[in-house]
Structures are given as structure tokens and as C-alpha cells.
Tab-separated table of C-alpha atoms in Angstrom:
chain	number	residue	atom	x	y	z
A	18	MET	CA	122.593	55.344	117.222
A	19	ASN	CA	125.601	54.480	119.374
A	20	PRO	CA	127.184	57.753	120.690
A	21	GLN	CA	130.713	56.564	119.784
A	22	ALA	CA	129.617	55.807	116.196
A	23	ASN	CA	127.882	59.167	116.043
A	24	LEU	CA	131.070	60.904	117.206
A	25	ILE	CA	133.136	59.075	114.559
A	26	PHE	CA	130.738	60.106	111.764
A	27	ILE	CA	130.597	63.764	112.874
A	28	THR	CA	134.403	63.890	113.209
A	29	SER	CA	134.752	62.347	109.720
A	30	LEU	CA	132.403	65.033	108.353
A	31	LEU	CA	134.575	67.760	109.882
A	32	LEU	CA	137.741	66.045	108.598
A	33	GLY	CA	136.381	65.651	105.033
A	34	THR	CA	135.205	69.278	104.932
A	35	THR	CA	138.543	70.546	106.288
A	36	ILE	CA	140.559	68.473	103.773
A	37	THR	CA	138.545	69.800	100.806
A	38	ILE	CA	138.586	73.418	101.983
A	39	SER	CA	142.333	73.495	102.683
A	40	SER	CA	143.566	71.498	99.663
A	41	ASN	CA	145.321	72.845	96.577
A	42	HIS	CA	145.476	69.529	94.733
A	43	TRP	CA	142.436	68.035	92.989
A	44	ILE	CA	143.030	64.517	94.380
A	45	MET	CA	143.008	65.808	97.964
A	46	ALA	CA	139.814	67.794	97.312
A	47	TRP	CA	138.220	64.666	95.845
A	48	THR	CA	139.336	62.600	98.886
A	49	GLY	CA	137.665	65.111	101.237
A	50	LEU	CA	134.414	64.954	99.247
A	51	GLU	CA	134.457	61.134	99.399
A	52	ILE	CA	135.046	61.094	103.190
A	53	ASN	CA	132.110	63.501	103.561
A	54	THR	CA	129.791	61.329	101.458
A	55	LEU	CA	130.669	58.136	103.344
A	56	ALA	CA	130.314	59.840	106.762
A	57	ILE	CA	126.822	61.259	106.114
A	58	LEU	CA	125.296	57.996	104.770
A	59	PRO	CA	124.861	56.301	108.197
A	60	LEU	CA	123.366	59.552	109.574
A	61	ILE	CA	120.734	59.560	106.782
A	62	SER	CA	119.809	55.901	107.177
A	63	LYS	CA	120.027	55.622	110.999
A	64	SER	CA	116.241	55.311	111.498
A	65	HIS	CA	116.164	52.062	109.370
A	66	HIS	CA	112.896	53.239	107.838
A	67	PRO	CA	112.531	52.153	104.160
A	68	ARG	CA	112.310	55.821	103.128
A	69	ALA	CA	115.569	56.600	104.973
A	70	ILE	CA	117.336	53.671	103.257
A	71	GLU	CA	115.990	54.887	99.907
A	72	ALA	CA	117.223	58.424	100.655
A	73	ALA	CA	120.698	57.120	101.559
A	74	THR	CA	120.853	55.054	98.334
A	75	LYS	CA	119.810	58.037	96.177
A	76	TYR	CA	122.325	60.252	97.950
A	77	PHE	CA	125.145	57.742	97.487
A	78	LEU	CA	124.470	57.246	93.763
A	79	THR	CA	124.272	60.972	92.905
A	80	GLN	CA	127.308	61.895	95.004
A	81	ALA	CA	129.340	59.018	93.548
A	82	ALA	CA	128.474	60.173	90.005
A	83	ALA	CA	129.368	63.781	90.901
A	84	SER	CA	132.693	62.725	92.487
A	85	ALA	CA	133.560	60.680	89.381
A	86	LEU	CA	132.863	63.775	87.244
A	87	VAL	CA	135.088	65.947	89.503
A	88	LEU	CA	137.898	63.421	89.083
A	89	PHE	CA	137.308	63.203	85.323
A	90	SER	CA	137.353	66.994	84.887
A	91	SER	CA	140.578	67.391	86.912
A	92	MET	CA	142.274	64.539	84.985
A	93	THR	CA	141.221	66.068	81.639
A	94	ASN	CA	142.664	69.401	82.763
A	95	ALA	CA	145.897	67.738	83.957
A	96	TRP	CA	146.182	65.834	80.661
A	97	HIS	CA	145.959	69.053	78.609
A	98	THR	CA	147.811	71.537	80.844
A	99	GLY	CA	149.954	69.410	83.174
A	100	GLN	CA	148.436	71.208	86.202
A	101	TRP	CA	146.793	69.494	89.214
A	102	ASP	CA	146.348	72.776	91.084
A	103	ILE	CA	142.681	73.648	91.761
A	104	THR	CA	143.072	77.313	90.826
A	105	GLN	CA	144.733	76.399	87.474
A	106	LEU	CA	141.608	74.870	85.909
A	107	THR	CA	141.891	76.443	82.440
A	108	HIS	CA	140.713	73.841	79.926
A	109	PRO	CA	137.149	74.734	78.689
A	110	THR	CA	135.855	71.123	78.629
A	111	SER	CA	137.153	70.545	82.176
A	112	CYS	CA	135.379	73.727	83.321
A	113	LEU	CA	132.058	72.549	81.850
A	114	ILE	CA	132.363	69.072	83.404
A	115	LEU	CA	133.331	70.567	86.774
A	116	THR	CA	130.370	72.986	86.722
A	117	SER	CA	127.932	70.115	86.129
A	118	ALA	CA	129.669	67.960	88.791
A	119	ILE	CA	129.438	70.687	91.456
A	120	ALA	CA	125.841	71.464	90.373
A	121	MET	CA	125.059	67.786	90.990
A	122	LYS	CA	126.757	67.869	94.399
A	123	LEU	CA	124.905	71.027	95.459
A	124	GLY	CA	121.519	70.187	93.928
A	125	LEU	CA	121.369	72.989	91.336
A	126	VAL	CA	118.782	72.609	88.548
A	127	PRO	CA	118.777	70.400	86.388
A	128	PHE	CA	120.576	68.059	88.852
A	129	HIS	CA	118.213	68.835	91.732
A	130	PHE	CA	115.875	65.810	91.731
A	131	TRP	CA	117.721	63.901	94.451
A	132	PHE	CA	117.781	66.702	97.037
A	133	PRO	CA	114.088	67.036	98.118
A	134	GLU	CA	113.746	63.227	98.253
A	135	VAL	CA	116.884	62.774	100.358
A	136	LEU	CA	115.927	65.604	102.717
A	137	GLN	CA	112.417	64.159	103.111
A	138	GLY	CA	113.838	60.750	104.060
A	139	SER	CA	116.343	62.133	106.596
A	140	PRO	CA	115.831	63.178	110.245
A	141	LEU	CA	115.731	66.959	110.857
A	142	THR	CA	119.262	67.127	112.308
A	143	THR	CA	120.721	65.219	109.332
A	144	GLY	CA	118.634	67.416	107.010
A	145	LEU	CA	120.293	70.438	108.614
A	146	ILE	CA	123.789	69.003	107.939
A	147	LEU	CA	122.808	68.204	104.317
A	148	SER	CA	121.465	71.729	103.732
A	149	THR	CA	124.403	73.609	105.251
A	150	ALA	CA	127.673	71.811	106.105
A	151	MET	CA	127.586	69.396	103.140
A	152	LYS	CA	127.293	72.324	100.720
A	153	LEU	CA	130.417	74.064	102.023
A	154	PRO	CA	133.125	71.895	100.291
A	155	PRO	CA	131.525	72.123	96.789
A	156	MET	CA	130.984	75.868	97.344
A	157	THR	CA	134.691	76.224	98.202
A	158	LEU	CA	135.670	74.448	94.976
A	159	LEU	CA	133.382	76.780	93.003
A	160	TYR	CA	134.928	79.775	94.781
A	161	MET	CA	138.478	78.645	93.958
A	162	THR	CA	137.722	77.970	90.265
A	163	SER	CA	135.306	80.909	89.766
A	164	SER	CA	137.646	82.851	87.465
A	165	SER	CA	137.651	80.106	84.804
A	166	LEU	CA	133.973	79.010	84.820
A	167	ASN	CA	131.501	79.774	82.014
A	168	PRO	CA	129.337	82.820	82.964
A	169	THR	CA	126.480	82.024	80.527
A	170	LEU	CA	126.108	78.454	81.803
A	171	LEU	CA	126.135	79.552	85.456
A	172	THR	CA	123.568	82.316	84.824
A	173	ILE	CA	121.226	79.830	83.076
A	174	LEU	CA	121.614	77.295	85.922
A	175	ALA	CA	121.019	80.061	88.491
A	176	ILE	CA	117.827	81.404	86.898
A	177	LEU	CA	116.457	77.874	86.366
A	178	SER	CA	117.222	77.044	90.021
A	179	ALA	CA	115.468	80.184	91.295
A	180	ALA	CA	112.456	79.410	89.052
A	181	LEU	CA	112.107	75.694	89.798
A	182	GLY	CA	112.955	76.086	93.497
A	183	GLY	CA	110.047	78.547	93.781
A	184	TRP	CA	107.590	76.706	91.531
A	185	MET	CA	108.043	73.210	92.931
A	186	GLY	CA	107.776	74.376	96.539
A	187	LEU	CA	104.361	75.967	95.987
A	188	ASN	CA	102.039	73.055	96.761
A	189	GLN	CA	104.215	71.028	99.145
A	190	THR	CA	102.856	70.091	102.565
A	191	GLN	CA	106.021	68.456	103.943
A	192	ILE	CA	108.216	71.073	105.605
A	193	ARG	CA	111.503	69.299	104.798
A	194	LYS	CA	110.623	69.326	101.092
A	195	ILE	CA	109.709	73.022	101.280
A	196	LEU	CA	113.104	73.729	102.876
A	197	ALA	CA	114.806	71.661	100.154
A	198	PHE	CA	113.200	73.760	97.391
A	199	SER	CA	114.058	76.897	99.373
A	200	SER	CA	117.689	75.709	99.362
A	201	ILE	CA	117.588	75.179	95.570
A	202	SER	CA	116.293	78.716	94.949
A	203	HIS	CA	118.936	80.187	97.302
A	204	LEU	CA	121.637	78.287	95.406
A	205	GLY	CA	120.406	80.079	92.279
A	206	TRP	CA	121.183	83.440	93.919
A	207	MET	CA	124.645	82.188	94.900
A	208	ALA	CA	125.445	80.819	91.430
A	209	ILE	CA	124.419	83.947	89.490
A	210	ILE	CA	126.932	86.212	91.236
A	211	LEU	CA	129.791	83.679	91.512
A	212	ILE	CA	131.728	84.849	88.429
A	213	TYR	CA	131.423	88.582	89.172
A	214	ASN	CA	131.923	88.673	92.937
A	215	PRO	CA	132.785	85.292	94.532
A	216	LYS	CA	132.929	86.810	98.033
A	217	LEU	CA	129.252	87.737	97.758
A	218	THR	CA	128.489	84.075	96.998
A	219	LEU	CA	130.230	83.056	100.231
A	220	LEU	CA	128.481	85.813	102.231
A	221	ASN	CA	125.118	84.652	100.846
A	222	PHE	CA	125.981	81.051	101.747
A	223	TYR	CA	126.995	81.919	105.327
A	224	LEU	CA	123.829	83.949	105.965
A	225	TYR	CA	121.679	81.234	104.354
A	226	ALA	CA	123.364	78.620	106.590
A	227	VAL	CA	122.666	80.687	109.734
A	228	MET	CA	118.969	81.233	108.853
A	229	THR	CA	118.403	77.606	107.803
A	230	THR	CA	120.077	76.324	110.988
A	231	ALA	CA	117.749	78.517	113.055
A	232	VAL	CA	114.683	77.153	111.200
A	233	PHE	CA	115.759	73.485	111.438
A	234	LEU	CA	116.636	73.700	115.159
A	235	THR	CA	113.311	75.403	115.935
A	236	LEU	CA	111.390	72.720	114.013
A	237	ASN	CA	113.416	70.038	115.794
A	238	THR	CA	112.503	71.546	119.191
A	239	THR	CA	108.774	71.638	118.398
A	240	LYS	CA	108.954	68.242	116.555
A	241	VAL	CA	107.166	69.570	113.457
A	242	LEU	CA	107.484	67.792	110.091
A	243	LYS	CA	104.437	68.852	108.077
A	244	LEU	CA	102.105	71.829	107.729
A	245	SER	CA	99.175	70.186	109.518
A	246	THR	CA	101.347	69.675	112.636
A	247	LEU	CA	102.711	73.215	112.331
A	248	LEU	CA	99.139	74.557	112.570
A	249	THR	CA	98.831	73.359	116.165
A	250	ALA	CA	102.442	73.860	117.306
A	251	TRP	CA	101.921	77.479	118.418
A	252	THR	CA	100.471	76.338	121.756
A	253	LYS	CA	103.667	74.452	122.590
A	254	ALA	CA	106.172	77.353	122.489
A	255	PRO	CA	104.532	80.648	121.442
A	256	SER	CA	107.684	82.800	121.708
A	257	LEU	CA	109.725	80.263	119.722
A	258	ASN	CA	107.061	80.215	117.009
A	259	THR	CA	107.092	84.012	116.818
A	260	MET	CA	110.845	83.921	116.216
A	261	LEU	CA	110.322	81.174	113.601
A	262	LEU	CA	107.916	83.528	111.795
A	263	LEU	CA	110.594	86.257	111.641
A	264	THR	CA	113.324	83.793	110.586
A	265	LEU	CA	111.136	82.470	107.738
A	266	LEU	CA	110.465	86.016	106.530
A	267	SER	CA	114.221	86.685	106.719
A	268	LEU	CA	114.856	83.527	104.646
A	269	ALA	CA	112.393	84.938	102.101
A	270	GLY	CA	114.561	88.077	101.876
A	271	LEU	CA	112.182	90.705	103.201
A	272	PRO	CA	113.619	93.995	104.519
A	273	PRO	CA	114.520	94.983	107.251
A	274	LEU	CA	115.642	91.427	108.116
A	275	THR	CA	119.061	89.796	107.556
A	276	GLY	CA	117.977	87.816	104.464
A	277	PHE	CA	117.483	91.058	102.526
A	278	LEU	CA	121.210	91.908	102.739
A	279	PRO	CA	122.629	89.287	100.279
A	280	LYS	CA	119.760	89.788	97.791
A	281	TRP	CA	120.255	93.561	97.845
A	282	LEU	CA	124.043	93.273	97.338
A	283	ILE	CA	123.640	90.693	94.542
A	284	ILE	CA	121.097	92.827	92.648
A	285	GLN	CA	123.402	95.840	93.045
A	286	GLU	CA	126.430	93.909	91.731
A	287	LEU	CA	124.468	92.445	88.786
A	288	THR	CA	123.308	95.958	87.816
A	289	LYS	CA	126.935	97.161	87.921
A	290	GLN	CA	127.869	94.305	85.562
A	291	ASP	CA	125.214	95.399	82.998
A	292	MET	CA	123.038	92.390	83.878
A	293	ALA	CA	119.898	94.306	84.814
A	294	PRO	CA	117.581	91.843	82.899
A	295	ALA	CA	119.022	88.873	84.852
A	296	ALA	CA	118.695	90.809	88.134
A	297	THR	CA	115.053	91.686	87.333
A	298	LEU	CA	114.238	88.098	86.356
A	299	ILE	CA	115.765	86.482	89.449
A	300	SER	CA	114.081	89.092	91.693
A	301	LEU	CA	110.691	88.299	90.164
A	302	LEU	CA	111.325	84.563	90.524
A	303	SER	CA	112.089	85.015	94.226
A	304	LEU	CA	108.436	86.103	94.620
A	305	LEU	CA	107.483	82.459	93.976
A	306	SER	CA	109.477	81.278	96.984
A	307	LEU	CA	108.164	84.246	98.988
A	308	PHE	CA	104.689	82.727	98.578
A	309	PHE	CA	105.543	79.443	100.283
A	310	TYR	CA	107.555	81.187	103.024
A	311	LEU	CA	104.493	83.334	103.714
A	312	ARG	CA	102.354	80.192	103.786
A	313	LEU	CA	104.699	78.643	106.340
A	314	ALA	CA	104.713	81.879	108.354
A	315	TYR	CA	100.907	82.065	108.190
A	316	CYS	CA	100.583	78.496	109.505
A	317	THR	CA	103.245	79.127	112.182
A	318	THR	CA	101.748	82.022	114.088
A	319	ILE	CA	99.270	84.264	112.366
A	320	THR	CA	96.051	82.260	112.454
A	321	LEU	CA	94.529	78.844	111.940
A	322	PRO	CA	93.134	78.423	108.398
A	323	PRO	CA	89.396	77.668	108.364
A	324	HIS	CA	89.504	73.876	108.155
A	325	THR	CA	89.334	71.036	110.644
A	326	THR	CA	92.585	69.431	111.648
A	327	ASN	CA	92.935	65.997	113.238
A	328	HIS	CA	95.937	67.046	115.317
A	329	MET	CA	95.294	67.873	118.952
A	330	LYS	CA	96.788	71.060	120.316
A	331	GLN	CA	100.023	70.394	122.152
A	332	TRP	CA	100.744	71.142	125.797
A	333	ARG	CA	102.862	74.198	126.426
A	334	THR	CA	106.419	73.203	127.212
A	335	ASN	CA	108.308	74.677	130.179
A	336	LYS	CA	111.740	73.847	128.742
A	337	PRO	CA	113.823	76.989	128.136
A	338	THR	CA	114.806	77.716	124.530
A	339	SER	CA	118.356	76.626	123.777
A	340	THR	CA	121.035	79.319	123.600
A	341	ALA	CA	121.998	78.261	120.053
A	342	ILE	CA	118.466	78.913	118.744
A	343	ALA	CA	118.340	82.268	120.576
A	344	ILE	CA	121.653	83.442	119.046
A	345	LEU	CA	120.872	82.130	115.540
A	346	THR	CA	117.386	83.656	115.382
A	347	THR	CA	118.740	87.000	116.620
A	348	VAL	CA	121.428	86.969	113.907
A	349	SER	CA	118.843	85.855	111.296
A	350	VAL	CA	116.613	88.818	112.091
A	351	MET	CA	118.794	91.744	113.155
A	352	LEU	CA	121.961	91.753	111.050
A	353	LEU	CA	120.892	94.253	108.352
A	354	PRO	CA	121.926	97.416	110.321
A	355	ALA	CA	125.423	95.907	110.613
A	356	SER	CA	125.754	95.615	106.817
A	357	PRO	CA	128.413	98.417	106.473
A	358	MET	CA	130.643	96.506	108.912
A	359	ILE	CA	130.007	93.195	107.080
A	360	LEU	CA	130.898	94.845	103.763
A	361	THR	CA	134.224	96.088	105.155
A	362	ILE	CA	135.039	92.518	106.271
A	363	VAL	CA	133.987	91.050	102.910
């Protein structure tokens, strides 16, 4: 893609995100979401592969439907209350429509079908933007309206997302699809705590974004897209693959890594809110996603499974690891001891 065009699309993404995050009025928030959608479409379809075009079409249709629902919910609220302010969303019907619209934008169950397909059809760098930056504006809207949303509906969506994100990722061989289902199950953890402690939702999102960025950049460096290629990638950059192992385990939420921090705080908060059954259920469902993270980790570094692979082992690269990957993997692995400081900030 032309560098100037690329710059325009990336700038538009930043502009759309900034408009949505900083707006108080529903129309401005909607405008930011639309700019974001239109800016990411060329980045998804830039390879001109039929699968990339299909992914861009699916993305456009779902996001357009979700944006229409956001507009409809805000207009219904304005019709009944006379308020266009985002924080003044008080009408129950508007709250329900908005929850389903944002669930569609984020890829929460039952509106998740588009996300694995779109991620599979996109390049790794675009997949990274879709998994992290594109989820920030809808998350901000959820954060701002959290006081008026329906707790029962959000808890059901969250538990279904954690369950289906774990189940559907079990027998995938394409790494982008596995990361898409991982994203869906993480969104479940964010949604369940949103009503009770919105700041924890944001903390979970930030840490998830850091860990996912580290994984995507590492995969992009080693040019790995599926498990069979991952099996032979350890010869190319052994130290990088070791860090990928730790980052994947952190994404799974194992102590003493960073990923354990949000899960621990969320379970603690749910218990305080007399939601011990929900906390137990979502913790058990995270074991499903733990299985496919362990499978990825096993294929990354531990050993070659006993079967023949058609992929030749790759030559070891002499290129130094980029500073961004080094910083992100360090943060993804070693942030748990700093949790008291993080809690004082949050």
C-alpha cells in the first residue's frame, strides 16, 4: 500500500478514536465510530485476496448495523428524556439497544460470528489494530454509560462469551482465529465487572491490549500464521519464542504473570458483590481457554509433537528483536509485583 495512503488511514483511525473518547454528545461519538470503521476497511482489504475482501465486507456490514443501533438507541433516549448527553442514558429500552449495539461492535457473544472470520482474513498488523485499538471507542462508551446498563443482561453476555470463546478456540489450527476467540473470552471478563467496577474493566482492557500486542508483533516478526508453521519457528529466534511462551501463559492468566492481576481483582470484586457463583463459573470457563493457550505454548517452545510436518526448519535470524517487543513482553510478564502501585492509580 502507498505510504501516504497508509498514513491517512492510520491518522483517521487516531482521529476517530479521539473524537469518540472525548465526546459528550451521542452524534459526535457516532461520527468517531464511523470514521474508525471507514479508515480500517482499506487496511483489512489491502492484500486484494478474496478472503481479505470478504473480511472487509463482513466487517463493514456488522459495524454499519451496530452504528445504526447506537444512533437508534441515542435517538430513542433523546425522544423520551430530551437528553443527548452520553452519561444521561436513562431510558431502559435505549440501554438494551445500546448494550446489543456495543456487543456487536466488540464481538461479544451472541454477536461474535464476524470477528474470527474478519481477523482470519486480515494481515497480522491489521488484526492487531482490530483486536486492540478498534475496541477502545466502544469500551469507552460502555464505561461512560455503565451506571445505567442492565446487570443481568451483561452478566449473561459475559458468561456466554467466556464459554464460547474457550470452546470454539479448542480445535482451531489458525493462530489468528485462536487469538480472536481469546479476545472474545477476555471481553467476557471485562463485561462481567463493568457495572460493579468500571475502572477494573478498563484496567483489564489495557493489560489485555499490551499482552495481545506483544503476541501479534512476535508472530509478525517470525511470520507465523498457523500451528504447523509455529512448530518449526523456534529455530528462527529461540529467545523471542521463549518470551512468546511466557506472554501466552500471561494471556491465559496464570500467576505470577501480569495476566493474573485483572482476573484476581475481578474475582475479588465479584465476591464482594455477592456474585460468588458467577465468579466461580467464569473462572472454570477460563480453563477452556487455558487449554488452547497451553497448546500454543507447547507448539512454540516446549517440544515438537510426534508427527511429521512438511515445513522445513527456518534459518536462525541475526536481526535484533525490536525494542517495542522487548518492552511489551517485559510488561506482559513482570507487572504482577507492581499491582499495589497499579491499584493506587486505578
